[in-house]
Amino acid sequence: MATYIVLLGSPGAGKGTQADILIEQTGLEHISSGDLFREHIRKKTELGQLADSYMGKGELVPDDVTIAMVTERISSPDCDRGAILDGFPRTLVQAEAIRITLNEKGTDVTVVPYITAPEEILIARLSGRWTCRASGHVYNNLYSPPAQKGICDICGSELYQRNDDTVETAKKRLQVYTEKTLPLINYYRKQNKLVKIQGNQPIEKVTEDLLAALNIEA
Ligand code: AP5
C-alpha cells in the first residue's frame, strides 16, 4: 500500500527540515514544490522565469503550472511506493488536483501532519535560514548554525540566503498562507487525515511526534 504524506504548515514551520529526516526513515521520495521551482530557476527554464516573478514577491505561482509540475513528478515510477509532499498542495484547487491524480492511481493522500508555530518564531526562522547551494542542507543562524559561517558542515559548499527570506517577503508569504492555504486544514480535517504537530519544539522532538503520528518506529 502506497503512502502519500502531505506536510502542511506555514512558511518556516519546519516542513523541509522534517521531510529530509522522514525520507531517511521511510525511504519515500521527497517532493518539494519550492525546490522544483528553484531547480527551474537555476536552469533558467521558461517555468523558472515565471515562478521567479511570483516567488520573489512572496506570492503563489499560478495553480495550473504548479499542478502540472507536481503531478508529472508524482506520476513517475519512483513515487509508486508513495511520497512526502512538502509545500504542495497550497490551495483547494491543488488539493483537489492531487486527490484526482492519486485516485487515478487507485490511491489517495494517506495522512496530513499539520506543523504549527507562532508567527514571531516563523519570521525569525525564515530570516535566519541559510541553505547549502550544492546539497540543499538547511541551517539557521539562531537555532542550528553551521560550524563555520557560510559553509555547509556536510559537503563544504557555500551557504546562501533565499531571496524570499527577507523579513518583508516572509511577512507577505505568511499573509498569503493565511488567505490561500489555511482552508486546507478544514478540507483535510473533514477527511480525518489531519494530525496537528507542535512545531515550536527542538527539531528532534518534532520528528519524534511526527513519527508517532505516522506510526513509524525511530
Ligand atoms: P517553499 O520553498 O515551499 O517555501 P515555504 O512553504 O514558504 O516553506 P519554507 O521552505 O520557507 O519553510 P519550511 O516549513 O520548509 O521550513 P524549513 O524546514 O526550511 O515555497 C517558496 C515559494 O515557492 C512560495 O512562496 C511560492 O511562491 C512558491 N511555491 C511553492 N510551492 C507552491 C505551491 N504549491 N503553489 C504555488 N506556489 C508555490 O525551516 C525554516 C528554518 O527554520 C530553517 O533555518 C531551519 O533550520 C529552522 N528550523 C526548522 N525547524 C526548526 C525547529 N523545530 N526549531 C528551530 N529551528 C527550526
mmCIF file of C-alpha atoms and ligand atoms in Angstrom:
data_model
loop_
_atom_site.group_PDB
_atom_site.id
_atom_site.type_symbol
_atom_site.label_atom_id
_atom_site.label_comp_id
_atom_site.label_asym_id
_atom_site.label_seq_id
_atom_site.Cartn_x
_atom_site.Cartn_y
_atom_site.Cartn_z
ATOM 1 C CA MET A 1 0.000 0.000 0.000
ATOM 2 C CA ALA A 2 1.499 3.340 -1.070
ATOM 3 C CA THR A 3 1.878 6.142 1.489
ATOM 4 C CA TYR A 4 1.416 9.770 0.490
ATOM 5 C CA ILE A 5 2.166 12.212 3.292
ATOM 6 C CA VAL A 6 1.227 15.891 2.879
ATOM 7 C CA LEU A 7 3.289 18.101 5.204
ATOM 8 C CA LEU A 8 1.113 21.131 5.879
ATOM 9 C CA GLY A 9 2.332 24.228 7.714
ATOM 10 C CA SER A 10 3.205 27.854 7.250
ATOM 11 C CA PRO A 11 6.489 29.047 5.744
ATOM 12 C CA GLY A 12 9.211 28.287 8.304
ATOM 13 C CA ALA A 13 7.159 25.699 10.214
ATOM 14 C CA GLY A 14 9.879 23.120 9.508
ATOM 15 C CA LYS A 15 8.350 21.122 6.636
ATOM 16 C CA GLY A 16 11.578 20.860 4.622
ATOM 17 C CA THR A 17 13.686 20.083 7.698
ATOM 18 C CA GLN A 18 11.342 17.287 8.759
ATOM 19 C CA ALA A 19 10.895 15.969 5.189
ATOM 20 C CA ASP A 20 14.672 15.490 4.908
ATOM 21 C CA ILE A 21 14.621 13.409 8.107
ATOM 22 C CA LEU A 22 11.470 11.476 7.167
ATOM 23 C CA ILE A 23 12.841 10.359 3.790
ATOM 24 C CA GLU A 24 15.720 8.687 5.675
ATOM 25 C CA GLN A 25 13.247 6.929 7.972
ATOM 26 C CA THR A 26 10.693 5.923 5.317
ATOM 27 C CA GLY A 27 12.605 5.636 2.037
ATOM 28 C CA LEU A 28 9.813 7.645 0.393
ATOM 29 C CA GLU A 29 10.510 10.271 -2.272
ATOM 30 C CA HIS A 30 10.567 13.936 -1.203
ATOM 31 C CA ILE A 31 8.550 16.230 -3.472
ATOM 32 C CA SER A 32 9.056 19.899 -2.597
ATOM 33 C CA SER A 33 7.247 22.255 -4.971
ATOM 34 C CA GLY A 34 9.525 25.114 -3.829
ATOM 35 C CA ASP A 35 12.656 23.054 -4.616
ATOM 36 C CA LEU A 36 11.240 22.051 -8.016
ATOM 37 C CA PHE A 37 10.650 25.735 -8.842
ATOM 38 C CA ARG A 38 14.141 26.702 -7.593
ATOM 39 C CA GLU A 39 15.605 23.978 -9.851
ATOM 40 C CA HIS A 40 13.759 25.506 -12.830
ATOM 41 C CA ILE A 41 15.063 28.956 -11.850
ATOM 42 C CA ARG A 42 18.644 27.596 -11.670
ATOM 43 C CA LYS A 43 18.240 26.015 -15.105
ATOM 44 C CA LYS A 44 16.722 29.260 -16.459
ATOM 45 C CA THR A 45 13.694 27.462 -17.957
ATOM 46 C CA GLU A 46 10.550 29.310 -19.051
ATOM 47 C CA LEU A 47 8.720 27.913 -15.996
ATOM 48 C CA GLY A 48 11.617 29.072 -13.809
ATOM 49 C CA GLN A 49 11.296 32.631 -15.129
ATOM 50 C CA LEU A 50 7.561 32.635 -14.483
ATOM 51 C CA ALA A 51 7.925 31.111 -10.983
ATOM 52 C CA ASP A 52 10.682 33.553 -10.047
ATOM 53 C CA SER A 53 8.413 36.532 -10.740
ATOM 54 C CA TYR A 54 5.912 35.245 -8.129
ATOM 55 C CA MET A 55 8.330 33.733 -5.580
ATOM 56 C CA GLY A 56 10.403 36.915 -5.282
ATOM 57 C CA LYS A 57 7.257 38.769 -4.187
ATOM 58 C CA GLY A 58 6.126 36.042 -1.773
ATOM 59 C CA GLU A 59 3.083 35.197 -3.903
ATOM 60 C CA LEU A 60 1.922 31.782 -5.043
ATOM 61 C CA VAL A 61 2.810 30.559 -8.527
ATOM 62 C CA PRO A 62 -0.451 30.018 -10.520
ATOM 63 C CA ASP A 63 -2.254 26.745 -9.879
ATOM 64 C CA ASP A 64 -2.206 25.405 -13.451
ATOM 65 C CA VAL A 65 1.588 25.365 -13.863
ATOM 66 C CA THR A 66 2.168 24.242 -10.259
ATOM 67 C CA ILE A 67 -0.268 21.331 -10.581
ATOM 68 C CA ALA A 68 1.226 20.249 -13.933
ATOM 69 C CA MET A 69 4.754 20.259 -12.457
ATOM 70 C CA VAL A 70 3.875 18.286 -9.304
ATOM 71 C CA THR A 71 1.528 15.763 -10.923
ATOM 72 C CA GLU A 72 4.209 14.986 -13.508
ATOM 73 C CA ARG A 73 6.708 14.349 -10.690
ATOM 74 C CA ILE A 74 4.328 12.218 -8.599
ATOM 75 C CA SER A 75 3.352 10.146 -11.618
ATOM 76 C CA SER A 76 6.919 8.919 -12.125
ATOM 77 C CA PRO A 77 7.531 5.261 -11.155
ATOM 78 C CA ASP A 78 9.858 6.117 -8.220
ATOM 79 C CA CYS A 79 6.792 7.602 -6.445
ATOM 80 C CA ASP A 80 4.701 4.412 -6.775
ATOM 81 C CA ARG A 81 5.536 3.441 -3.149
ATOM 82 C CA GLY A 82 4.479 6.899 -2.029
ATOM 83 C CA ALA A 83 5.973 10.317 -1.393
ATOM 84 C CA ILE A 84 6.328 13.116 1.103
ATOM 85 C CA LEU A 85 4.731 16.254 -0.312
ATOM 86 C CA ASP A 86 6.289 19.430 1.091
ATOM 87 C CA GLY A 87 4.690 22.765 0.139
ATOM 88 C CA PHE A 88 2.033 21.175 -2.070
ATOM 89 C CA PRO A 89 -0.964 21.400 -2.081
ATOM 90 C CA ARG A 90 -1.269 25.036 -1.029
ATOM 91 C CA THR A 91 -4.738 25.846 -2.399
ATOM 92 C CA LEU A 92 -8.039 23.957 -2.507
ATOM 93 C CA VAL A 93 -7.690 23.663 -6.300
ATOM 94 C CA GLN A 94 -4.288 21.992 -5.852
ATOM 95 C CA ALA A 95 -5.665 19.673 -3.156
ATOM 96 C CA GLU A 96 -8.468 18.508 -5.454
ATOM 97 C CA ALA A 97 -5.997 18.037 -8.323
ATOM 98 C CA ILE A 98 -3.701 15.795 -6.283
ATOM 99 C CA ARG A 99 -6.675 13.838 -4.971
ATOM 100 C CA ILE A 100 -7.817 13.147 -8.540
ATOM 101 C CA THR A 101 -4.295 12.202 -9.686
ATOM 102 C CA LEU A 102 -3.824 9.792 -6.770
ATOM 103 C CA ASN A 103 -7.357 8.374 -7.154
ATOM 104 C CA GLU A 104 -6.496 7.585 -10.786
ATOM 105 C CA LYS A 105 -3.569 5.544 -9.415
ATOM 106 C CA GLY A 106 -6.017 3.756 -7.072
ATOM 107 C CA THR A 107 -4.728 5.562 -4.001
ATOM 108 C CA ASP A 108 -5.103 8.828 -2.052
ATOM 109 C CA VAL A 109 -3.372 11.139 0.422
ATOM 110 C CA THR A 110 -2.754 8.961 3.497
ATOM 111 C CA VAL A 111 -2.132 11.479 6.290
ATOM 112 C CA VAL A 112 -1.593 15.225 6.708
ATOM 113 C CA PRO A 113 0.676 16.314 9.561
ATOM 114 C CA TYR A 114 -0.033 19.997 10.217
ATOM 115 C CA ILE A 115 3.029 21.650 11.787
ATOM 116 C CA THR A 116 2.329 24.856 13.721
ATOM 117 C CA ALA A 117 4.498 27.577 15.321
ATOM 118 C CA PRO A 118 3.885 31.205 16.421
ATOM 119 C CA GLU A 119 4.371 33.926 13.792
ATOM 120 C CA GLU A 120 7.321 35.649 15.527
ATOM 121 C CA ILE A 121 9.199 32.327 15.584
ATOM 122 C CA LEU A 122 8.432 31.744 11.899
ATOM 123 C CA ILE A 123 9.804 35.177 10.909
ATOM 124 C CA ALA A 124 12.960 34.600 12.994
ATOM 125 C CA ARG A 125 13.474 31.178 11.434
ATOM 126 C CA LEU A 126 12.963 32.385 7.856
ATOM 127 C CA SER A 127 15.161 35.456 8.149
ATOM 128 C CA GLY A 128 17.896 33.364 9.828
ATOM 129 C CA ARG A 129 17.853 30.487 7.333
ATOM 130 C CA TRP A 130 20.923 29.646 5.251
ATOM 131 C CA THR A 131 20.797 26.904 2.603
ATOM 132 C CA CYS A 132 23.587 24.877 1.017
ATOM 133 C CA ARG A 133 23.912 25.725 -2.670
ATOM 134 C CA ALA A 134 25.091 22.231 -3.622
ATOM 135 C CA SER A 135 23.052 19.866 -1.438
ATOM 136 C CA GLY A 136 20.145 21.947 -0.109
ATOM 137 C CA HIS A 137 21.022 21.252 3.548
ATOM 138 C CA VAL A 138 19.401 23.870 5.756
ATOM 139 C CA TYR A 139 20.949 25.810 8.675
ATOM 140 C CA ASN A 140 19.796 28.627 10.898
ATOM 141 C CA ASN A 141 21.819 31.482 12.385
ATOM 142 C CA LEU A 142 19.838 31.305 15.620
ATOM 143 C CA TYR A 143 18.901 27.674 16.078
ATOM 144 C CA SER A 144 21.317 25.456 14.132
ATOM 145 C CA PRO A 145 24.314 27.439 12.849
ATOM 146 C CA PRO A 146 26.978 25.722 10.730
ATOM 147 C CA ALA A 147 30.338 25.103 12.447
ATOM 148 C CA GLN A 148 31.972 27.558 10.022
ATOM 149 C CA LYS A 149 29.989 30.632 8.934
ATOM 150 C CA GLY A 150 28.765 30.379 5.319
ATOM 151 C CA ILE A 151 29.992 26.785 4.781
ATOM 152 C CA CYS A 152 27.925 23.577 4.762
ATOM 153 C CA ASP A 153 29.031 21.182 7.551
ATOM 154 C CA ILE A 154 28.101 18.181 5.413
ATOM 155 C CA CYS A 155 29.579 18.887 1.985
ATOM 156 C CA GLY A 156 31.718 22.025 2.466
ATOM 157 C CA SER A 157 29.806 24.036 -0.160
ATOM 158 C CA GLU A 158 28.751 27.672 0.062
ATOM 159 C CA LEU A 159 25.603 28.603 2.025
ATOM 160 C CA TYR A 160 23.249 31.244 0.646
ATOM 161 C CA GLN A 161 20.127 33.118 1.793
ATOM 162 C CA ARG A 162 16.973 32.669 -0.300
ATOM 163 C CA ASN A 163 15.803 35.975 -1.815
ATOM 164 C CA ASP A 164 12.304 35.388 -0.349
ATOM 165 C CA ASP A 165 13.697 35.060 3.190
ATOM 166 C CA THR A 166 13.805 38.793 3.933
ATOM 167 C CA VAL A 167 11.565 39.869 6.848
ATOM 168 C CA GLU A 168 9.296 41.804 4.448
ATOM 169 C CA THR A 169 8.782 38.915 1.996
ATOM 170 C CA ALA A 170 8.436 36.404 4.825
ATOM 171 C CA LYS A 171 5.551 38.504 6.213
ATOM 172 C CA LYS A 172 3.909 38.543 2.779
ATOM 173 C CA ARG A 173 4.304 34.730 2.496
ATOM 174 C CA LEU A 174 2.630 34.291 5.885
ATOM 175 C CA GLN A 175 -0.250 36.517 4.766
ATOM 176 C CA VAL A 176 -0.661 34.501 1.545
ATOM 177 C CA TYR A 177 -0.553 31.307 3.595
ATOM 178 C CA THR A 178 -3.415 32.556 5.789
ATOM 179 C CA GLU A 179 -5.516 33.519 2.773
ATOM 180 C CA LYS A 180 -4.870 30.607 0.435
ATOM 181 C CA THR A 181 -3.597 27.617 2.411
ATOM 182 C CA LEU A 182 -5.404 27.728 5.771
ATOM 183 C CA PRO A 183 -8.667 26.443 4.174
ATOM 184 C CA LEU A 184 -6.844 23.139 3.599
ATOM 185 C CA ILE A 185 -6.913 22.492 7.335
ATOM 186 C CA ASN A 186 -10.675 22.051 7.310
ATOM 187 C CA TYR A 187 -10.523 20.213 3.978
ATOM 188 C CA TYR A 188 -8.251 17.503 5.421
ATOM 189 C CA ARG A 189 -9.851 17.589 8.879
ATOM 190 C CA LYS A 190 -13.192 16.641 7.303
ATOM 191 C CA GLN A 191 -11.407 13.665 5.692
ATOM 192 C CA ASN A 192 -9.964 12.639 9.107
ATOM 193 C CA LYS A 193 -6.437 12.956 7.736
ATOM 194 C CA LEU A 194 -5.176 15.932 9.750
ATOM 195 C CA VAL A 195 -2.761 15.400 12.662
ATOM 196 C CA LYS A 196 -1.618 18.545 14.493
ATOM 197 C CA ILE A 197 2.100 18.675 15.334
ATOM 198 C CA GLN A 198 3.612 21.289 17.677
ATOM 199 C CA GLY A 199 6.450 22.751 15.582
ATOM 200 C CA ASN A 200 7.798 25.095 18.254
ATOM 201 C CA GLN A 201 9.988 22.427 19.838
ATOM 202 C CA PRO A 202 13.519 21.200 19.153
ATOM 203 C CA ILE A 203 13.839 19.585 15.713
ATOM 204 C CA GLU A 204 14.363 16.085 17.227
ATOM 205 C CA LYS A 205 11.196 16.377 19.318
ATOM 206 C CA VAL A 206 9.140 17.466 16.282
ATOM 207 C CA THR A 207 10.483 14.404 14.432
ATOM 208 C CA GLU A 208 9.570 12.166 17.371
ATOM 209 C CA ASP A 209 5.980 13.492 17.348
ATOM 210 C CA LEU A 210 5.769 13.102 13.570
ATOM 211 C CA LEU A 211 6.998 9.508 13.647
ATOM 212 C CA ALA A 212 4.477 8.717 16.376
ATOM 213 C CA ALA A 213 1.680 10.304 14.307
ATOM 214 C CA LEU A 214 2.766 8.310 11.269
ATOM 215 C CA ASN A 215 3.112 5.069 13.293
ATOM 216 C CA ILE A 216 6.773 4.732 12.341
ATOM 217 C CA GLU A 217 9.331 3.492 14.880
ATOM 218 C CA ALA A 218 12.506 5.626 15.110
HETATM 219 P P1 AP5 B 1 8.672 26.853 -0.375
HETATM 220 O O1 AP5 B 1 10.054 26.638 -0.786
HETATM 221 O O2 AP5 B 1 7.734 25.714 -0.279
HETATM 222 O O3 AP5 B 1 8.697 27.673 0.963
HETATM 223 P P2 AP5 B 1 7.682 27.702 2.200
HETATM 224 O O4 AP5 B 1 6.460 26.893 2.189
HETATM 225 O O5 AP5 B 1 7.481 29.139 2.346
HETATM 226 O O6 AP5 B 1 8.408 26.921 3.217
HETATM 227 P P3 AP5 B 1 9.834 27.145 3.715
HETATM 228 O O7 AP5 B 1 10.810 26.367 2.894
HETATM 229 O O8 AP5 B 1 10.125 28.608 3.830
HETATM 230 O O9 AP5 B 1 9.670 26.602 5.202
HETATM 231 P P4 AP5 B 1 9.734 25.147 5.790
HETATM 232 O O10 AP5 B 1 8.461 24.885 6.515
HETATM 233 O O11 AP5 B 1 10.174 24.129 4.794
HETATM 234 O O12 AP5 B 1 10.859 25.403 6.870
HETATM 235 P P5 AP5 B 1 12.356 24.829 6.993
HETATM 236 O O13 AP5 B 1 12.291 23.389 7.360
HETATM 237 O O14 AP5 B 1 13.202 25.208 5.825
HETATM 238 O O15 AP5 B 1 7.969 27.908 -1.341
HETATM 239 C C1 AP5 B 1 8.643 29.074 -1.762
HETATM 240 C C2 AP5 B 1 7.782 29.791 -2.803
HETATM 241 O O16 AP5 B 1 7.578 28.923 -3.951
HETATM 242 C C3 AP5 B 1 6.361 30.168 -2.365
HETATM 243 O O17 AP5 B 1 6.335 31.390 -1.666
HETATM 244 C C4 AP5 B 1 5.642 30.229 -3.718
HETATM 245 O O18 AP5 B 1 5.957 31.418 -4.395
HETATM 246 C C5 AP5 B 1 6.265 29.076 -4.488
HETATM 247 N N1 AP5 B 1 5.531 27.830 -4.280
HETATM 248 C C6 AP5 B 1 5.986 26.696 -3.682
HETATM 249 N N2 AP5 B 1 5.045 25.744 -3.648
HETATM 250 C C7 AP5 B 1 3.949 26.305 -4.247
HETATM 251 C C8 AP5 B 1 2.642 25.818 -4.482
HETATM 252 N N3 AP5 B 1 2.264 24.581 -4.094
HETATM 253 N N4 AP5 B 1 1.764 26.625 -5.104
HETATM 254 C C9 AP5 B 1 2.127 27.868 -5.537
HETATM 255 N N5 AP5 B 1 3.360 28.401 -5.290
HETATM 256 C C10 AP5 B 1 4.251 27.613 -4.673
HETATM 257 O O19 AP5 B 1 12.825 25.648 8.283
HETATM 258 C C11 AP5 B 1 12.983 27.061 8.225
HETATM 259 C C12 AP5 B 1 14.153 27.472 9.134
HETATM 260 O O20 AP5 B 1 13.825 27.113 10.479
HETATM 261 C C13 AP5 B 1 15.467 26.724 8.811
HETATM 262 O O21 AP5 B 1 16.542 27.603 9.022
HETATM 263 C C14 AP5 B 1 15.517 25.564 9.831
HETATM 264 O O22 AP5 B 1 16.843 25.216 10.171
HETATM 265 C C15 AP5 B 1 14.771 26.186 11.027
HETATM 266 N N6 AP5 B 1 14.000 25.205 11.790
HETATM 267 C C16 AP5 B 1 13.168 24.243 11.301
HETATM 268 N N7 AP5 B 1 12.587 23.551 12.292
HETATM 269 C C17 AP5 B 1 13.066 24.102 13.468
HETATM 270 C C18 AP5 B 1 12.823 23.807 14.852
HETATM 271 N N8 AP5 B 1 11.994 22.868 15.254
HETATM 272 N N9 AP5 B 1 13.481 24.562 15.763
HETATM 273 C C19 AP5 B 1 14.345 25.567 15.373
HETATM 274 N N10 AP5 B 1 14.603 25.874 14.073
HETATM 275 C C20 AP5 B 1 13.969 25.145 13.128
#
